[in-house]
XYZ file of C-alpha atoms in Angstrom:
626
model
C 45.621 -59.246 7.834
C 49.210 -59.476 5.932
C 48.944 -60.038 2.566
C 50.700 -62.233 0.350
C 53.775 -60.999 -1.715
C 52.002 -61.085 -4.944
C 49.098 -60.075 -3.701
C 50.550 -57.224 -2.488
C 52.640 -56.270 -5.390
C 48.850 -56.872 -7.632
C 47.379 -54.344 -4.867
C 50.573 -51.640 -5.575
C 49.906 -52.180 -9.173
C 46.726 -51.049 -8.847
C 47.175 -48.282 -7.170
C 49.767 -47.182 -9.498
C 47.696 -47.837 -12.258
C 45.187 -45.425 -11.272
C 47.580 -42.621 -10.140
C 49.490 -42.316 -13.308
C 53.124 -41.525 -13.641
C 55.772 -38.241 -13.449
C 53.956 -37.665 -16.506
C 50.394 -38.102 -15.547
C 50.603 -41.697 -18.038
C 49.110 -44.532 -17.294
C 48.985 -48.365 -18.727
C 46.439 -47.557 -21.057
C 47.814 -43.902 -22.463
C 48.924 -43.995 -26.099
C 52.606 -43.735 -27.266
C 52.415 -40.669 -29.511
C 52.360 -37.218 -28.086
C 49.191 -35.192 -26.733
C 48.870 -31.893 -28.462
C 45.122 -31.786 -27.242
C 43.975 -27.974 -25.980
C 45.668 -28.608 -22.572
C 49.089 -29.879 -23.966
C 48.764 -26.671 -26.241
C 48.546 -24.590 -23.547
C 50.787 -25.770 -21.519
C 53.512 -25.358 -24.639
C 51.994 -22.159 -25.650
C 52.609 -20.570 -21.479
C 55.907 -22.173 -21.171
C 56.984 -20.433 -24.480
C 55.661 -16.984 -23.743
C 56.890 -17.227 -19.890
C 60.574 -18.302 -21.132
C 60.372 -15.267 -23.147
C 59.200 -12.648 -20.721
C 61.910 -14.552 -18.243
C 65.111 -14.283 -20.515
C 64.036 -10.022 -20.965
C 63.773 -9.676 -17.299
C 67.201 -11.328 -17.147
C 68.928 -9.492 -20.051
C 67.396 -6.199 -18.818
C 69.008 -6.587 -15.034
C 72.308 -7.618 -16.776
C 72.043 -4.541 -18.500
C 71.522 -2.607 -15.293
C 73.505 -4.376 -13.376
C 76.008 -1.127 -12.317
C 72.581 0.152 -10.395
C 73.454 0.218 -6.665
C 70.545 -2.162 -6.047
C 71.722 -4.319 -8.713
C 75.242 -4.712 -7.852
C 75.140 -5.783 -4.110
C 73.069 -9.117 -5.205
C 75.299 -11.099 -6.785
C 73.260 -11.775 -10.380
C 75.886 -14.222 -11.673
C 75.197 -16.535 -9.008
C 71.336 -16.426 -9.170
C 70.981 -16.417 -12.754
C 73.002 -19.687 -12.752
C 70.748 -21.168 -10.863
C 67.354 -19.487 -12.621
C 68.782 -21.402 -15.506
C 69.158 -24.869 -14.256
C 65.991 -24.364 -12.525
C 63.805 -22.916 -15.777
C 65.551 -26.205 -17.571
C 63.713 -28.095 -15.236
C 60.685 -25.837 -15.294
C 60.396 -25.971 -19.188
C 60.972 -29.683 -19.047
C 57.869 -30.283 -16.808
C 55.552 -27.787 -19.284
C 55.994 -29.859 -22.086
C 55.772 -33.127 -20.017
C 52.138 -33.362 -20.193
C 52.689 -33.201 -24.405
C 55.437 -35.176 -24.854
C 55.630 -37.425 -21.391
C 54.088 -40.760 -23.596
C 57.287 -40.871 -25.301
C 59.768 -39.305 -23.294
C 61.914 -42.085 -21.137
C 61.757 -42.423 -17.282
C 65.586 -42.467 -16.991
C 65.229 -38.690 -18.586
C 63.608 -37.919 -16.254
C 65.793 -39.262 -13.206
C 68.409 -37.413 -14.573
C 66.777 -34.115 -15.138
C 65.259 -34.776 -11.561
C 68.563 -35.190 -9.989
C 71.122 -32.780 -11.564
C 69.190 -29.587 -12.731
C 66.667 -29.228 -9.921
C 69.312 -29.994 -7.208
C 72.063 -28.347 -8.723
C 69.740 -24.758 -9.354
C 68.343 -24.463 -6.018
C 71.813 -25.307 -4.145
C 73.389 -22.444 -6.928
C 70.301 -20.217 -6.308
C 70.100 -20.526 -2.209
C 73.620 -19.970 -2.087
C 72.806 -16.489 -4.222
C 69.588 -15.958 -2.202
C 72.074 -16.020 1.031
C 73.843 -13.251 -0.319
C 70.867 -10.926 1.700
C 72.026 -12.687 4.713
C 75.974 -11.699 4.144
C 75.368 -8.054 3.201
C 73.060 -7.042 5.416
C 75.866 -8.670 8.019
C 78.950 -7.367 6.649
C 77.366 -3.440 6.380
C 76.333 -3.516 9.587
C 80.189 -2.750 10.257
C 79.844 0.545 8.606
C 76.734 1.804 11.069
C 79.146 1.178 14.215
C 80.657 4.293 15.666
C 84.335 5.145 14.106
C 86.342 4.126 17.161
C 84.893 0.866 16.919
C 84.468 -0.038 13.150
C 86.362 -3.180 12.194
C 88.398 -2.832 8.749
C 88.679 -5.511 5.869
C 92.678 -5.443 6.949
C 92.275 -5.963 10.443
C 89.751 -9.259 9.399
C 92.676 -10.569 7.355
C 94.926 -10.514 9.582
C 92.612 -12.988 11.958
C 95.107 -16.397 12.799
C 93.429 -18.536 10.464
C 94.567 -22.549 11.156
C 93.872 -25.667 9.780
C 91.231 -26.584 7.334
C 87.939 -25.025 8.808
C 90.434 -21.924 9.376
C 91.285 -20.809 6.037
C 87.646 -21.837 4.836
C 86.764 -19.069 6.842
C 89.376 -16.656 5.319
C 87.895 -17.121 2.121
C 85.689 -14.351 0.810
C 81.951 -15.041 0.722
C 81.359 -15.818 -2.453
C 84.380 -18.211 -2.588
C 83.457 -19.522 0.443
C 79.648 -20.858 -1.179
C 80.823 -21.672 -4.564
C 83.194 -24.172 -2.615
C 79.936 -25.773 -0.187
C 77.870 -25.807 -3.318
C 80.444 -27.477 -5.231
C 81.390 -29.985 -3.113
C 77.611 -30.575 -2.516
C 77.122 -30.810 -5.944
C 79.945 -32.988 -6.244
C 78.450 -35.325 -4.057
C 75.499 -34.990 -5.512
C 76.774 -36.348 -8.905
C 78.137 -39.103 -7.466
C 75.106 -40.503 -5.395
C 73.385 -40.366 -8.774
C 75.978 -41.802 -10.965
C 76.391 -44.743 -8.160
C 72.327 -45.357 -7.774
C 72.289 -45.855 -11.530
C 74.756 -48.157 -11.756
C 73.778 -50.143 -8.891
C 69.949 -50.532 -10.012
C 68.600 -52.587 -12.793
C 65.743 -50.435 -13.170
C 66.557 -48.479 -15.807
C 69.175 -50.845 -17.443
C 68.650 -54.871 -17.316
C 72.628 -55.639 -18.410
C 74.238 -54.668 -15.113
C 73.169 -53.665 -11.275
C 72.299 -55.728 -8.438
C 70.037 -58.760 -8.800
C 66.467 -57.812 -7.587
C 65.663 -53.656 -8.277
C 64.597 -54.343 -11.948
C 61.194 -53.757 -12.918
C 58.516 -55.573 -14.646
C 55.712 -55.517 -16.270
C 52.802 -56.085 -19.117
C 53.340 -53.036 -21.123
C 56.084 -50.233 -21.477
C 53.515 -47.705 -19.682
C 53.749 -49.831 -16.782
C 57.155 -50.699 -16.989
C 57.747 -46.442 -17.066
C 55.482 -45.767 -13.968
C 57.339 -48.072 -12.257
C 60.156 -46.663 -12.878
C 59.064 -43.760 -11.568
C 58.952 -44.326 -7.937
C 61.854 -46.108 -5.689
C 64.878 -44.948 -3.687
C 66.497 -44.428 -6.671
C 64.798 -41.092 -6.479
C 65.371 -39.892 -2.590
C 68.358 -38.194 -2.989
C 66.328 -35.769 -5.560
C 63.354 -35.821 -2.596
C 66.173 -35.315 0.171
C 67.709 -32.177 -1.294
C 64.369 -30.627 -2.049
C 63.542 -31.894 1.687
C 66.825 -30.248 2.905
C 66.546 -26.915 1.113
C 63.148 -26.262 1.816
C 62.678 -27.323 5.018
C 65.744 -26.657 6.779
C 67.807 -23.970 4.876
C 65.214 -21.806 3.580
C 63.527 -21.850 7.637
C 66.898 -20.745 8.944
C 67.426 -18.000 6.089
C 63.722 -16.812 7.032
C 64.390 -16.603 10.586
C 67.993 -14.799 10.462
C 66.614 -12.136 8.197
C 62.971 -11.584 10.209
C 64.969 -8.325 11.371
C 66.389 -6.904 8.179
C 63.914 -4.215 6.284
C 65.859 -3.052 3.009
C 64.564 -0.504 1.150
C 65.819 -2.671 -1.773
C 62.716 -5.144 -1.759
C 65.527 -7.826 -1.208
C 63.796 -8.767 1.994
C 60.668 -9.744 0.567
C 62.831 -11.683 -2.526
C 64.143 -13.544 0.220
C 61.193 -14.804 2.086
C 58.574 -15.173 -0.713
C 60.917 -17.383 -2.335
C 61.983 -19.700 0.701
C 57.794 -19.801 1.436
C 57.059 -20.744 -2.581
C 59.258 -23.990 -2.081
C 58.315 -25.379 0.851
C 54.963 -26.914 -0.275
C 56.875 -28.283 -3.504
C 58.145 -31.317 -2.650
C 54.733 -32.720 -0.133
C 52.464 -31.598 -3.089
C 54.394 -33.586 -5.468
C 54.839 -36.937 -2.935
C 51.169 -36.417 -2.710
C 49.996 -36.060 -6.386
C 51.701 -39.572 -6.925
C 51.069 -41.467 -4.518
C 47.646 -40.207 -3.365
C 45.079 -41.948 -5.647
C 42.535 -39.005 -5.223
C 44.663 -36.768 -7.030
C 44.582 -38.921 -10.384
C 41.401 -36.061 -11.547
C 44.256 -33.651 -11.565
C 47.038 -35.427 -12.920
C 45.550 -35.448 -15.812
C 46.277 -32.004 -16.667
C 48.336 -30.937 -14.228
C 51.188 -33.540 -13.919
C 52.845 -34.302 -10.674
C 56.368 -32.359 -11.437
C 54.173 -29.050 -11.992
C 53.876 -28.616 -7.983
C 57.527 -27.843 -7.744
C 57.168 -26.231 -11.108
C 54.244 -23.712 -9.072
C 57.258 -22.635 -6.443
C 59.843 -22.523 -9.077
C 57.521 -19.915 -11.282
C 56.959 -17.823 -7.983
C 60.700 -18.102 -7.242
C 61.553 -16.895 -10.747
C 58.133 -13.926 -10.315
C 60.350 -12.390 -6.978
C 64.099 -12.997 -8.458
C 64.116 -11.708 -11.876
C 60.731 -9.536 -12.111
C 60.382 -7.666 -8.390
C 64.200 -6.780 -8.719
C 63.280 -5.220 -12.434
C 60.231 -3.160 -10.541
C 62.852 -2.382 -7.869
C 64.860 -0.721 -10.969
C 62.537 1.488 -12.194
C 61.285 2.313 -8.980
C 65.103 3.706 -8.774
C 65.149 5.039 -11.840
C 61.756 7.324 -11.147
C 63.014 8.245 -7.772
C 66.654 9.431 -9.219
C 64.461 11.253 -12.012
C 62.098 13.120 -9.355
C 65.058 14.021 -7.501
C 66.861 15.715 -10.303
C 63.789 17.852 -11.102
C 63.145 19.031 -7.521
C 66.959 19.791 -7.439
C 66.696 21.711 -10.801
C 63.357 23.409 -9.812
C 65.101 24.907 -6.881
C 67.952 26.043 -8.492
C 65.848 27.155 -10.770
C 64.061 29.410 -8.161
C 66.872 30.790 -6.304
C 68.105 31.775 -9.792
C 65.055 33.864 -10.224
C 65.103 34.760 -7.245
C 68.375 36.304 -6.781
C 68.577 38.333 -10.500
C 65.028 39.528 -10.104
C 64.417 38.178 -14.076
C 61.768 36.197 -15.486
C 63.506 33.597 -17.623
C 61.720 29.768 -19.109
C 62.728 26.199 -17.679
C 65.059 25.690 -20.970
C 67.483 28.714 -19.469
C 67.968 26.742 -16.371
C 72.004 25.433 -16.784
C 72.048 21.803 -16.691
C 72.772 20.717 -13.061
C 76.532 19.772 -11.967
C 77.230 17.012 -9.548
C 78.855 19.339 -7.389
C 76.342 21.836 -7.399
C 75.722 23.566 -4.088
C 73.546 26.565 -5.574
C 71.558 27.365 -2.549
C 70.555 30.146 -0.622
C 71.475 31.221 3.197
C 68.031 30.903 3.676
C 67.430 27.839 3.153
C 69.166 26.706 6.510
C 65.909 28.405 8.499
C 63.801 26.156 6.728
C 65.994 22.916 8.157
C 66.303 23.186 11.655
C 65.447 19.294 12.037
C 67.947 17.904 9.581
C 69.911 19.066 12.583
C 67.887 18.458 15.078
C 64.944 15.929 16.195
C 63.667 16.090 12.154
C 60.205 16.348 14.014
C 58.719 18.830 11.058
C 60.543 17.350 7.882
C 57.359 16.533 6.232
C 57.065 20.834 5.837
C 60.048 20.984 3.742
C 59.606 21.111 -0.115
C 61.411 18.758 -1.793
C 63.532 21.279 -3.819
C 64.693 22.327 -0.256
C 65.647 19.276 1.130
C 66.742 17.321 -1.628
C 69.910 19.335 -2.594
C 73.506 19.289 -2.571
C 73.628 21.663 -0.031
C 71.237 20.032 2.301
C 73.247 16.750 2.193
C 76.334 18.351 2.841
C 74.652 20.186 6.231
C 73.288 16.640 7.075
C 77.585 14.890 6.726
C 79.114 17.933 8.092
C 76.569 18.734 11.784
C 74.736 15.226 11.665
C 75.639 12.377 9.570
C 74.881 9.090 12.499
C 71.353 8.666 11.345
C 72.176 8.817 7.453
C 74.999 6.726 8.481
C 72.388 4.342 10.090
C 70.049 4.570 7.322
C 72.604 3.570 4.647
C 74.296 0.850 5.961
C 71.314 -1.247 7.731
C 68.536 -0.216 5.638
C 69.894 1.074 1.874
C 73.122 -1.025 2.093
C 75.556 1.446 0.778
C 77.369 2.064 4.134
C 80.617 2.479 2.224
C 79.593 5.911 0.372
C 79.160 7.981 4.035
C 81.890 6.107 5.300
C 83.926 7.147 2.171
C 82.995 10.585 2.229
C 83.223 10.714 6.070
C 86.851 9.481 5.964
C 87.979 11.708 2.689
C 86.172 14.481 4.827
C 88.170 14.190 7.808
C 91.604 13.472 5.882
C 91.264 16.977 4.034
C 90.382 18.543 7.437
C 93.614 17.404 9.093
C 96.142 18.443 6.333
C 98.342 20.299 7.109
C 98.684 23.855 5.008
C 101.465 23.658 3.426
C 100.574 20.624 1.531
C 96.991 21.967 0.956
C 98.552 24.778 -0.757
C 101.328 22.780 -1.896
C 102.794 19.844 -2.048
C 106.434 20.812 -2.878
C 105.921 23.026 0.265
C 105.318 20.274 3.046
C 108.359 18.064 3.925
C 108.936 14.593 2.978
C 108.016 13.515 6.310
C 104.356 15.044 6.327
C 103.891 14.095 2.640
C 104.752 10.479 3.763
C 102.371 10.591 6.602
C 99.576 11.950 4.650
C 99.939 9.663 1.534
C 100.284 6.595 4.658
C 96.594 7.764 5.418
C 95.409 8.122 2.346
C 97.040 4.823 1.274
C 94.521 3.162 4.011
C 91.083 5.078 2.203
C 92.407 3.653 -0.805
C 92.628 0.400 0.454
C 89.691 0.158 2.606
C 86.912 2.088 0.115
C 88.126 2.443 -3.425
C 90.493 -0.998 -4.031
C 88.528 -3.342 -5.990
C 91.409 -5.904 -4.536
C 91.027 -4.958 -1.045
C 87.692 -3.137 -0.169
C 84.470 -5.792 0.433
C 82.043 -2.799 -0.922
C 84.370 -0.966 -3.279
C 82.726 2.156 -3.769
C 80.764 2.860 -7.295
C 83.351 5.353 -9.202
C 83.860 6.462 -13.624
C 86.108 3.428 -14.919
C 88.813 6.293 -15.550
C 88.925 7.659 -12.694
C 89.408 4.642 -10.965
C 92.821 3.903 -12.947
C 93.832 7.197 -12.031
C 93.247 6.076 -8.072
C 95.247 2.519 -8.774
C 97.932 4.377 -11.050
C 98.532 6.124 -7.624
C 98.179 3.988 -4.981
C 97.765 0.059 -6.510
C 101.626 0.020 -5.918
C 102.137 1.180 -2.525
C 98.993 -1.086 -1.330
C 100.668 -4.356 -3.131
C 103.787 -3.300 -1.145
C 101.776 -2.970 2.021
C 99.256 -5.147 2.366
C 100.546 -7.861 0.026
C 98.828 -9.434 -3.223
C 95.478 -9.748 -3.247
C 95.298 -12.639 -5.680
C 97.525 -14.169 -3.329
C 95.513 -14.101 -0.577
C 92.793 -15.901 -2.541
C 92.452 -19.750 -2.377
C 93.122 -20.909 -5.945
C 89.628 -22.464 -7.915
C 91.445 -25.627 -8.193
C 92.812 -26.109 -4.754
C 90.798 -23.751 -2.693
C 91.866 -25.551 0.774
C 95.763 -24.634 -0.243
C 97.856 -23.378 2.448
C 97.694 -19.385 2.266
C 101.184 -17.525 3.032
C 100.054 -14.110 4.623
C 102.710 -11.872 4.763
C 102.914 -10.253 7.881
C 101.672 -6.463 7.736
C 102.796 -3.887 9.773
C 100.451 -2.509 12.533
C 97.404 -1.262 10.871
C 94.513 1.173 11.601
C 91.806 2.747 9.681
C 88.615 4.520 11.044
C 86.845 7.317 9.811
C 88.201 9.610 12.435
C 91.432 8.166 13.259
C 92.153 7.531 9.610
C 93.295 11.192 9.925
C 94.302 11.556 13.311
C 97.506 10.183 14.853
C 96.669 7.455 17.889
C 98.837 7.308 20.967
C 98.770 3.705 21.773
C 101.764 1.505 21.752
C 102.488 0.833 18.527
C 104.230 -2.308 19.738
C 100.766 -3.941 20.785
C 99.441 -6.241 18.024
C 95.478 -7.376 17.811
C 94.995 -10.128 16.548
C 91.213 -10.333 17.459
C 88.550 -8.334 15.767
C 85.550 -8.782 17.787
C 85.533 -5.950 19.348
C 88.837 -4.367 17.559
C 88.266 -0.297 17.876
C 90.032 1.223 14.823
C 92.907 3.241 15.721
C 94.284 1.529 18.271
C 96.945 -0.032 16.437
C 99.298 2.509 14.186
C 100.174 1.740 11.102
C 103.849 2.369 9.906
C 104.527 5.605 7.551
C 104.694 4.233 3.765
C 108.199 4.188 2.924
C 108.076 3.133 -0.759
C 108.271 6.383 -3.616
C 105.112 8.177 -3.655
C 104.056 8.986 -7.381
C 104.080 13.014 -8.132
C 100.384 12.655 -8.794
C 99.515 12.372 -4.983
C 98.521 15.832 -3.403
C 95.410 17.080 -1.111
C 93.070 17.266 -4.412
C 93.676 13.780 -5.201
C 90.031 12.169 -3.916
C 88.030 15.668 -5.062
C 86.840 13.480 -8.343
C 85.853 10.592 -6.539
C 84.065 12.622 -3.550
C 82.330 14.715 -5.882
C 81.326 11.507 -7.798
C 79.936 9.452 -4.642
C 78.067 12.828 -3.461
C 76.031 12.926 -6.038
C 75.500 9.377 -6.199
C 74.001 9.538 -2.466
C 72.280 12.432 -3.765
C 70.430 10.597 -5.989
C 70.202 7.553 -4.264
C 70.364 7.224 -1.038
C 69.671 11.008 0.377
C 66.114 10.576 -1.234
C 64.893 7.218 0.246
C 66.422 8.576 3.663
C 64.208 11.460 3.437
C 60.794 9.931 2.316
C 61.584 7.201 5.253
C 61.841 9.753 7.872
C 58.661 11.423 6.547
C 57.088 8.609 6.780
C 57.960 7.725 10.277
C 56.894 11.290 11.194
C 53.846 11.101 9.414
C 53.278 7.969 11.124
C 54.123 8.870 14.632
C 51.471 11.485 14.005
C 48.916 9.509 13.083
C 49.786 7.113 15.991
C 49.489 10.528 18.207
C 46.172 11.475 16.854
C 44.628 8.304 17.249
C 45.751 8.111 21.008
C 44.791 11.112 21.685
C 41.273 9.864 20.248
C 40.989 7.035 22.019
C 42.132 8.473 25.357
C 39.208 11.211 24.921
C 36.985 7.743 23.827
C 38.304 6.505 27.166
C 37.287 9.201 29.088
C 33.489 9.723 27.344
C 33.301 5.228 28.046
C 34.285 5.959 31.431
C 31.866 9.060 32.610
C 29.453 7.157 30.699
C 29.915 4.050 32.375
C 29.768 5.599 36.159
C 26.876 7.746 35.427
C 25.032 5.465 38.000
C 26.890 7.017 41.022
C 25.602 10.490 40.370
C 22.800 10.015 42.685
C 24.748 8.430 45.236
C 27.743 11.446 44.560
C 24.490 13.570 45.387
């Protein structure tokens, strides 16, 4: 049976009427505020959780240097925690102050904070994606690791072209710009256009009527004036958060960034249904009357801000007490083979403090490690103050370093300290003598060659300009690194800045200068290649490093360059993978041999189950074996 228009419109009404509003109102609510005990409490959690939030924030700022800190990209995500806990805070109070707040507040808080924060805070959360891609580079074999230069030098043309060429974080704050750009506008144009909120101007036929203001308000509360709101929630939950999911079902950090990642694309994607339900779903008026319809995508955005700002803060003292344990099985060891060599009895408080450098450990010790070198089958044996010591790490680079190199750059994400200390490794081993000893000894010709190299480590691992992971080095010496080679890679490789799009025009035509032939793996960093240096690769797929040369420096070298001149910074990132990564990589392969073990017990159990089931089970034929 079809139903008359007013009839129709009476039969809406009522259906309104007994949902309620954004606000949980309804044509018969009061205008003056409810401070009753649930509008307290609502106040009273909003306060204390925007509290606890905003120390969880400033402490990560704080700690932000942290090696799982720095590879997130905090600026980015706290932008859009902010916009988002606007929102969040705004929907708390709602159920207080929603009798007097205006519907077209709410529009606009619907449509610019919520969409803005969780386009600026997917376009953080994608940062997992990006790193976990762009270290993978570092776990490939040296012949075949890709360098930042060689990427550059990619043809990039036309528009989609130099997009690409932009770095990543250049390359999202332009799509969520322009998204939110368009965004901005959609809104702006919808509220011009509809009478709803304004009767002056818009087109004839979307204003709203009604007996009292409470109905006027719940009506305008519902319309297309709201689906671009309802289509980015729509869009982020249900089709960018699904494809981040599935590209990262592979990755397993040992960062927790992971689990950030999926527990906050999972926490938004009943948001949006559960609020299109609450109002228009007259069964759910009970519980819009405490619990208002905005506070379903309030639910996902506290779990979002639970895994982004809290589980990162656990992950830092998680750090912290791991880089703690390590220095006191370190010390305790040291401690032991210093009472073990002099014979003395001496307290904990004449232990030296330890150095970064320190490789105080016995010949012995190596008897102990066999697996570090070999299949690692009995690492769960070794103390801790064996294994976790300079000296140990240094075995584990010099005979063995693949499955640390593995380790760090698809699991801990700091590929670029073993590929650092790799390359510097390699580069001292291939100096030649005379400027080991010397510098004024070698000839202009080797010293050219050698600072050509080393130019190319700089460039690659240390150059905040250049390198994509820049390696984690003292502020100071870091200027002493640029006042050396910042010159000679300008000349080189070009301006950095220059090779950024500008904020303001970031689709600009980029003028790459043309670089000479270029190389730059951890082995043939140091060791001269004898392809044709004429041949020029202009593809990177499956670029092996090396196989292009790249031209002798010919600029003045500063006096300051000699075979000592990475020592500070080596010594520096050692002990930073001592206490970082080394320790993780150690408890992981534990645990994979503890596992295997257990896995090899309990087959070995159920095969012997297996056998007992089966004798048991053909017990019957032993009068017919008879």
């Amino acid at each position: 049976m079809i139903l008359p228009r007013e009839a129709l419109e009476r039969a809406i009404a009522r259906a309104a009427a007994t949902v309620g509003s954004e606000f949980g109102t309804t044509p018969d609510t009061q205008p003056h505020a409810r401070l009753d005990g649930v509008g307290i409490w609502w106040i009273c959690f909003g306060a204390v959780w925007t509290a606890l939030l905003v120390s969880g924030m400033v402490f990560l700022f704080k700690k932000r240097q942290l090696p799982t800190l720095r590879i997130r990209g905090l600026p980015l995500t706290f932008a859009g925690i902010v916009l988002l806990h606007l929102y969040w805070i705004t929907v708390q109070i709602g159920y207080s102050v929603g009798p007097l707040a205006p519907e077209v507040a709410e529009f606009w808080i619907m449509s610019i904070w919520y969409p803005f924060g969780i386009a600026l805070f997917q376009a953080g959360n994608s940062q997992f994606l990006h790193v976990a891609k762009a270290q993978s580079r570092f776990a490939r074999p040296p012949s075949q690791m890709a360098t930042r230069w060689d990427e550059k030098r990619r043809p990039q043309k036309g528009t989609v072209g130099r997009l690409r060429s932009m770095d990543y974080s250049q390359k999202m704050f332009a799509f969520v710009g322009i998204g939110m750009a368009v965004q901005l506008f959609v809104v702006v144009l919808i509220f011009m256009i509809s009478r709803k909120f304004h009767s002056s101007f818009g087109i004839p036929g979307t204003e709203v009527t009604g007996t009292t203001p409470m109905e006027i308000a719940m009506q305008q509360g519902r319309g297309w004036e709201w689906w671009p709101s309802l289509f980015w929630q729509f869009a982020w939950a249900w089709v960018i958060a699904p494809i981040i999911l599935w590209q990262s079902r592979g990755i397993r950090d040992t960062h927790g960034w992971q689990l950030q990642t999926m527990a906050c694309c999972i926490a938004g994607l009943p948001a949006a249904p559960m609020w299109l339900v609450a109002l228009y779903v007259p069964e759910m008026a009970p519980v819009n009357a405490n619990f208002v319809p905005p506070q379903w995508i309030a639910l996902s955005i506290f779990v979002i801000e639970i895994f982004t700002v809290f589980v990162p803060c656990w992950q830092v003292r998680k750090h912290q007490n791991l880089r703690q344990e390590t220095l006191e099985s370190i010390a305790k060891w040291e401690s032991k083979k210093k009472l073990g060599s002099s014979g003395e009895t001496c307290s904990d408080n004449s232990v030296p403090p330890l150095s970064p450098t320190s490789t105080k450990v016995g010949e012995d010790t190596w008897k102990k490690l066999p697996s570090l070198e070999q299949s690692y089958s009995d690492l769960e044996r070794i103390p801790d103050e064996s294994v976790l010591t300079m000296a140990a790490l240094e075995h584990v680079l010099d005979k063995n370093p693949e499955p640390l190199r593995q380790f760090s750059a698809r699991r801990d994400f700091s590929g670029e300290n073993i590929a650092f200390l790799t390359a510097v490794a390699e580069w001292k081993a291939a100096l030649p003598p005379p400027l080991v000893r010397n510098r004024h000894n070698a000839s202009p010709e080797i010293v050219r060659q050698q600072f050509t190299r080393a130019l190319r480590i700089y460039t690659e691992f240390i150059s905040p300009r250049d390198a994509e992971f820049p390696i984690n080095i003292a502020w100071h010496e870091l200027r002493k690194l640029e006042g050396i080679f910042e010159r000679a890679a300008r000349s080189t490789f070009g301006d950095a800045s220059k090779s950024k799009p500008d904020a303001a025009t970031p689709f600009a035509e980029v003028d790459w200068q043309a670089p000479p032939a270029s190389r730059g793996s951890e082995v043939n960093m140091v060791s001269k290649s004898s392809g044709d240096q004429s041949s020029v690769v202009t593809s990177t797929e499956t670029l092996a490093l090396g196989s292009v040369e790249m031209e002798p420096y010919q600029g003045d070298i500063p006096q300051a360059f000699d075979a000592t001149v990475f020592d500070a910074a080596q010594a520096s990132i050692k002990y930073l993978v001592l206490t970082n990564t080394w320790p993780k990589y150690v408890r992981e392969r534990r645990a994979s041999s503890d596992s295997s073990a257990t896995r090899s017990t309990a087959d070995t159990y159920e095969t012997s189950r297996s056998k007992g089931s089966i004798k048991r089970a053909l017990a019957f034929l032993g009068p017919l074996i008879r």
